[in-house]
Amino acid sequence: MCLLDVHDIRWDLGTFGEVLLRGKGSRGQKKERLVPLINGSRELLEWWLQGPRWEFDGHLDEPGAPLFPSERRDPGGRCKRVSTSAIRGAMAETVERHLPRWSGRATPHALRHFAASDLYAQGMNVVAIQELLGHRWINTTMIYVHVNKTHIEDAWTSAGQRAASRFTG
């Protein structure tokens, strides 16, 4: 998130638009991947870029303009990027204030686990989740997917409903 530039948002790609993500790869190689702007993220980014982002600086059209700027400025007066430590600190402070039982456990990385689990619970194919998270191996993705304790009963009920619908309609 800290590495994103304004121009990494590709509004015209795919059904929802896509964002170019850069992440860690194996053996120190950086990986890039395009990820669709799902779950309302397109609308949120449009709001951000049309409103609050302008309060930091007006350099959105310049190459390398950070999508999420810091209040700190470079020698040229442009905003620097927000740092990972600033995001971690803000999240920890917010969790401490609003979700004290989750203090120390709700981290940016934990949000990846939550997102994978939530998408899976909504019915997204695990291979699509693997691609979204940028995992090379499906086994890694399955570490991120935490299923509801009632998943066996839910699957049985769903299968029964599908079978019944074949006979009724």
mmCIF file of C-alpha atoms in Angstrom:
data_model
loop_
_atom_site.group_PDB
_atom_site.id
_atom_site.type_symbol
_atom_site.label_atom_id
_atom_site.label_comp_id
_atom_site.label_asym_id
_atom_site.label_seq_id
_atom_site.Cartn_x
_atom_site.Cartn_y
_atom_site.Cartn_z
ATOM 1 C CA MET A 1 0.000 0.000 0.000
ATOM 2 C CA CYS A 2 2.827 2.374 0.827
ATOM 3 C CA LEU A 3 4.447 1.755 -2.555
ATOM 4 C CA LEU A 4 1.382 2.673 -4.632
ATOM 5 C CA ASP A 5 1.507 5.608 -7.010
ATOM 6 C CA VAL A 6 -1.579 7.439 -8.261
ATOM 7 C CA HIS A 7 -0.823 6.088 -11.748
ATOM 8 C CA ASP A 8 -0.845 2.482 -10.464
ATOM 9 C CA ILE A 9 -4.634 2.658 -10.569
ATOM 10 C CA ARG A 10 -5.773 1.435 -13.983
ATOM 11 C CA TRP A 11 -9.400 2.516 -14.132
ATOM 12 C CA ASP A 12 -9.934 1.135 -17.653
ATOM 13 C CA LEU A 13 -8.826 -2.468 -17.035
ATOM 14 C CA GLY A 14 -11.216 -5.313 -16.285
ATOM 15 C CA THR A 15 -14.767 -4.973 -15.060
ATOM 16 C CA PHE A 16 -13.975 -2.875 -11.990
ATOM 17 C CA GLY A 17 -10.585 -1.356 -12.790
ATOM 18 C CA GLU A 18 -7.330 -2.745 -11.474
ATOM 19 C CA VAL A 19 -4.369 -1.689 -9.353
ATOM 20 C CA LEU A 20 -0.748 -2.596 -9.958
ATOM 21 C CA LEU A 21 0.656 -4.057 -6.740
ATOM 22 C CA ARG A 22 4.311 -4.584 -5.979
ATOM 23 C CA GLY A 23 5.183 -7.080 -3.315
ATOM 24 C CA LYS A 24 7.866 -9.322 -2.057
ATOM 25 C CA GLY A 25 8.719 -12.370 -4.064
ATOM 26 C CA SER A 26 10.840 -15.385 -3.423
ATOM 27 C CA ARG A 27 14.585 -14.897 -2.982
ATOM 28 C CA GLY A 28 14.351 -11.120 -2.829
ATOM 29 C CA GLN A 29 12.761 -10.714 -6.260
ATOM 30 C CA LYS A 30 9.975 -8.132 -6.411
ATOM 31 C CA LYS A 31 6.682 -9.366 -7.835
ATOM 32 C CA GLU A 32 4.171 -7.202 -9.652
ATOM 33 C CA ARG A 33 0.577 -8.153 -10.297
ATOM 34 C CA LEU A 34 -2.638 -6.467 -11.375
ATOM 35 C CA VAL A 35 -5.492 -6.929 -8.920
ATOM 36 C CA PRO A 36 -9.137 -6.009 -9.589
ATOM 37 C CA LEU A 37 -10.716 -3.229 -7.521
ATOM 38 C CA ILE A 38 -13.372 -5.409 -5.872
ATOM 39 C CA ASN A 39 -15.488 -5.049 -2.720
ATOM 40 C CA GLY A 40 -16.110 -1.337 -3.201
ATOM 41 C CA SER A 41 -12.423 -0.440 -3.403
ATOM 42 C CA ARG A 42 -12.949 1.402 -6.709
ATOM 43 C CA GLU A 43 -15.552 3.699 -5.169
ATOM 44 C CA LEU A 44 -13.354 4.276 -2.126
ATOM 45 C CA LEU A 45 -10.315 5.154 -4.248
ATOM 46 C CA GLU A 46 -12.387 7.488 -6.452
ATOM 47 C CA TRP A 47 -13.606 9.288 -3.328
ATOM 48 C CA TRP A 48 -10.042 9.497 -1.958
ATOM 49 C CA LEU A 49 -8.567 10.898 -5.166
ATOM 50 C CA GLN A 50 -11.368 13.396 -5.764
ATOM 51 C CA GLY A 51 -11.453 14.683 -2.203
ATOM 52 C CA PRO A 52 -9.082 14.178 0.732
ATOM 53 C CA ARG A 53 -6.002 13.324 -1.369
ATOM 54 C CA TRP A 54 -5.959 16.896 -2.750
ATOM 55 C CA GLU A 55 -5.491 18.288 0.749
ATOM 56 C CA PHE A 56 -1.938 16.903 0.820
ATOM 57 C CA ASP A 57 -0.756 18.380 -2.484
ATOM 58 C CA GLY A 58 -1.931 18.955 -6.033
ATOM 59 C CA HIS A 59 0.740 16.863 -7.737
ATOM 60 C CA LEU A 60 -1.502 13.906 -8.606
ATOM 61 C CA ASP A 61 -0.652 13.936 -12.322
ATOM 62 C CA GLU A 62 3.102 13.831 -11.843
ATOM 63 C CA PRO A 63 4.953 10.522 -12.262
ATOM 64 C CA GLY A 64 5.645 8.877 -8.931
ATOM 65 C CA ALA A 65 2.962 10.818 -7.018
ATOM 66 C CA PRO A 66 2.157 8.638 -3.994
ATOM 67 C CA LEU A 67 -1.405 7.396 -3.742
ATOM 68 C CA PHE A 68 -1.172 7.588 0.040
ATOM 69 C CA PRO A 69 0.998 10.572 0.956
ATOM 70 C CA SER A 70 2.534 11.532 4.237
ATOM 71 C CA GLU A 71 2.258 14.979 5.744
ATOM 72 C CA ARG A 72 6.052 15.162 5.446
ATOM 73 C CA ARG A 73 7.502 16.972 2.457
ATOM 74 C CA ASP A 74 10.532 16.440 0.274
ATOM 75 C CA PRO A 75 12.929 19.340 -0.479
ATOM 76 C CA GLY A 76 10.800 20.238 -3.532
ATOM 77 C CA GLY A 77 7.696 20.666 -1.374
ATOM 78 C CA ARG A 78 5.944 17.504 -2.552
ATOM 79 C CA CYS A 79 4.497 14.982 -0.167
ATOM 80 C CA LYS A 80 6.552 11.939 0.724
ATOM 81 C CA ARG A 81 4.982 8.497 0.933
ATOM 82 C CA VAL A 82 3.317 7.345 4.105
ATOM 83 C CA SER A 83 5.585 4.844 5.835
ATOM 84 C CA THR A 84 4.738 1.303 6.880
ATOM 85 C CA SER A 85 5.538 2.230 10.474
ATOM 86 C CA ALA A 86 3.022 5.106 10.328
ATOM 87 C CA ILE A 87 0.306 2.760 9.059
ATOM 88 C CA ARG A 88 1.138 0.106 11.653
ATOM 89 C CA GLY A 89 1.183 2.713 14.418
ATOM 90 C CA ALA A 90 -2.125 4.269 13.369
ATOM 91 C CA MET A 91 -3.751 0.864 13.132
ATOM 92 C CA ALA A 92 -2.420 -0.196 16.553
ATOM 93 C CA GLU A 93 -3.658 3.043 18.107
ATOM 94 C CA THR A 94 -7.095 2.668 16.520
ATOM 95 C CA VAL A 95 -7.393 -0.966 17.586
ATOM 96 C CA GLU A 96 -6.337 -0.060 21.135
ATOM 97 C CA ARG A 97 -8.987 2.656 21.290
ATOM 98 C CA HIS A 98 -11.899 0.865 19.590
ATOM 99 C CA LEU A 99 -11.149 -2.880 19.836
ATOM 100 C CA PRO A 100 -9.014 -3.319 22.958
ATOM 101 C CA ARG A 101 -9.566 -7.107 23.010
ATOM 102 C CA TRP A 102 -7.764 -7.262 19.635
ATOM 103 C CA SER A 103 -4.825 -5.160 20.780
ATOM 104 C CA GLY A 104 -1.562 -6.615 19.481
ATOM 105 C CA ARG A 105 -3.368 -9.084 17.225
ATOM 106 C CA ALA A 106 -5.086 -6.865 14.649
ATOM 107 C CA THR A 107 -2.249 -5.947 12.293
ATOM 108 C CA PRO A 108 -2.063 -5.059 8.591
ATOM 109 C CA HIS A 109 -0.966 -8.640 7.907
ATOM 110 C CA ALA A 110 -3.950 -9.988 9.858
ATOM 111 C CA LEU A 111 -6.138 -8.032 7.431
ATOM 112 C CA ARG A 112 -4.815 -10.254 4.619
ATOM 113 C CA HIS A 113 -6.030 -13.291 6.567
ATOM 114 C CA PHE A 114 -9.395 -11.640 7.179
ATOM 115 C CA ALA A 115 -9.782 -10.658 3.510
ATOM 116 C CA ALA A 116 -8.917 -14.165 2.287
ATOM 117 C CA SER A 117 -11.302 -15.759 4.782
ATOM 118 C CA ASP A 118 -14.108 -13.317 4.014
ATOM 119 C CA LEU A 119 -13.789 -13.753 0.249
ATOM 120 C CA TYR A 120 -13.793 -17.535 0.680
ATOM 121 C CA ALA A 121 -16.877 -17.355 2.922
ATOM 122 C CA GLN A 122 -18.610 -15.281 0.236
ATOM 123 C CA GLY A 123 -17.975 -18.082 -2.254
ATOM 124 C CA MET A 124 -14.874 -16.901 -4.092
ATOM 125 C CA ASN A 125 -12.870 -19.705 -5.639
ATOM 126 C CA VAL A 126 -9.689 -20.430 -3.660
ATOM 127 C CA VAL A 127 -7.605 -20.244 -6.851
ATOM 128 C CA ALA A 128 -8.881 -16.687 -7.420
ATOM 129 C CA ILE A 129 -7.949 -15.840 -3.827
ATOM 130 C CA GLN A 130 -4.491 -17.316 -4.430
ATOM 131 C CA GLU A 131 -4.044 -15.040 -7.446
ATOM 132 C CA LEU A 132 -5.399 -12.021 -5.574
ATOM 133 C CA LEU A 133 -2.950 -12.526 -2.691
ATOM 134 C CA GLY A 134 -0.076 -13.179 -5.087
ATOM 135 C CA HIS A 135 0.770 -16.617 -3.738
ATOM 136 C CA ARG A 136 2.713 -19.050 -5.849
ATOM 137 C CA TRP A 137 1.360 -22.123 -4.059
ATOM 138 C CA ILE A 138 -2.238 -22.934 -3.102
ATOM 139 C CA ASN A 139 -0.934 -24.344 0.211
ATOM 140 C CA THR A 140 0.185 -20.850 1.215
ATOM 141 C CA THR A 141 -3.254 -19.461 0.407
ATOM 142 C CA MET A 142 -4.931 -22.132 2.526
ATOM 143 C CA ILE A 143 -2.917 -20.896 5.523
ATOM 144 C CA TYR A 144 -4.679 -17.551 5.056
ATOM 145 C CA VAL A 145 -8.195 -18.962 4.682
ATOM 146 C CA HIS A 146 -9.837 -19.539 8.039
ATOM 147 C CA VAL A 147 -13.216 -21.234 7.712
ATOM 148 C CA ASN A 148 -16.213 -20.762 9.936
ATOM 149 C CA LYS A 149 -16.690 -23.473 12.572
ATOM 150 C CA THR A 150 -20.015 -24.359 10.942
ATOM 151 C CA HIS A 151 -18.530 -24.811 7.443
ATOM 152 C CA ILE A 152 -19.325 -28.542 7.310
ATOM 153 C CA GLU A 153 -22.959 -28.013 8.284
ATOM 154 C CA ASP A 154 -23.220 -25.018 5.938
ATOM 155 C CA ALA A 155 -21.806 -27.038 3.030
ATOM 156 C CA TRP A 156 -24.183 -29.922 3.755
ATOM 157 C CA THR A 157 -27.185 -27.571 3.874
ATOM 158 C CA SER A 158 -26.126 -25.886 0.642
ATOM 159 C CA ALA A 159 -25.645 -29.227 -1.118
ATOM 160 C CA GLY A 160 -29.079 -30.354 0.067
ATOM 161 C CA GLN A 161 -30.660 -27.177 -1.298
ATOM 162 C CA ARG A 162 -28.946 -27.663 -4.676
ATOM 163 C CA ALA A 163 -30.130 -31.286 -4.852
ATOM 164 C CA ALA A 164 -33.688 -30.306 -3.919
ATOM 165 C CA SER A 165 -33.774 -27.582 -6.564
ATOM 166 C CA ARG A 166 -33.006 -30.168 -9.248
ATOM 167 C CA PHE A 167 -36.218 -32.017 -8.395
ATOM 168 C CA THR A 168 -38.429 -28.971 -7.998
ATOM 169 C CA GLY A 169 -37.418 -26.733 -10.752
#
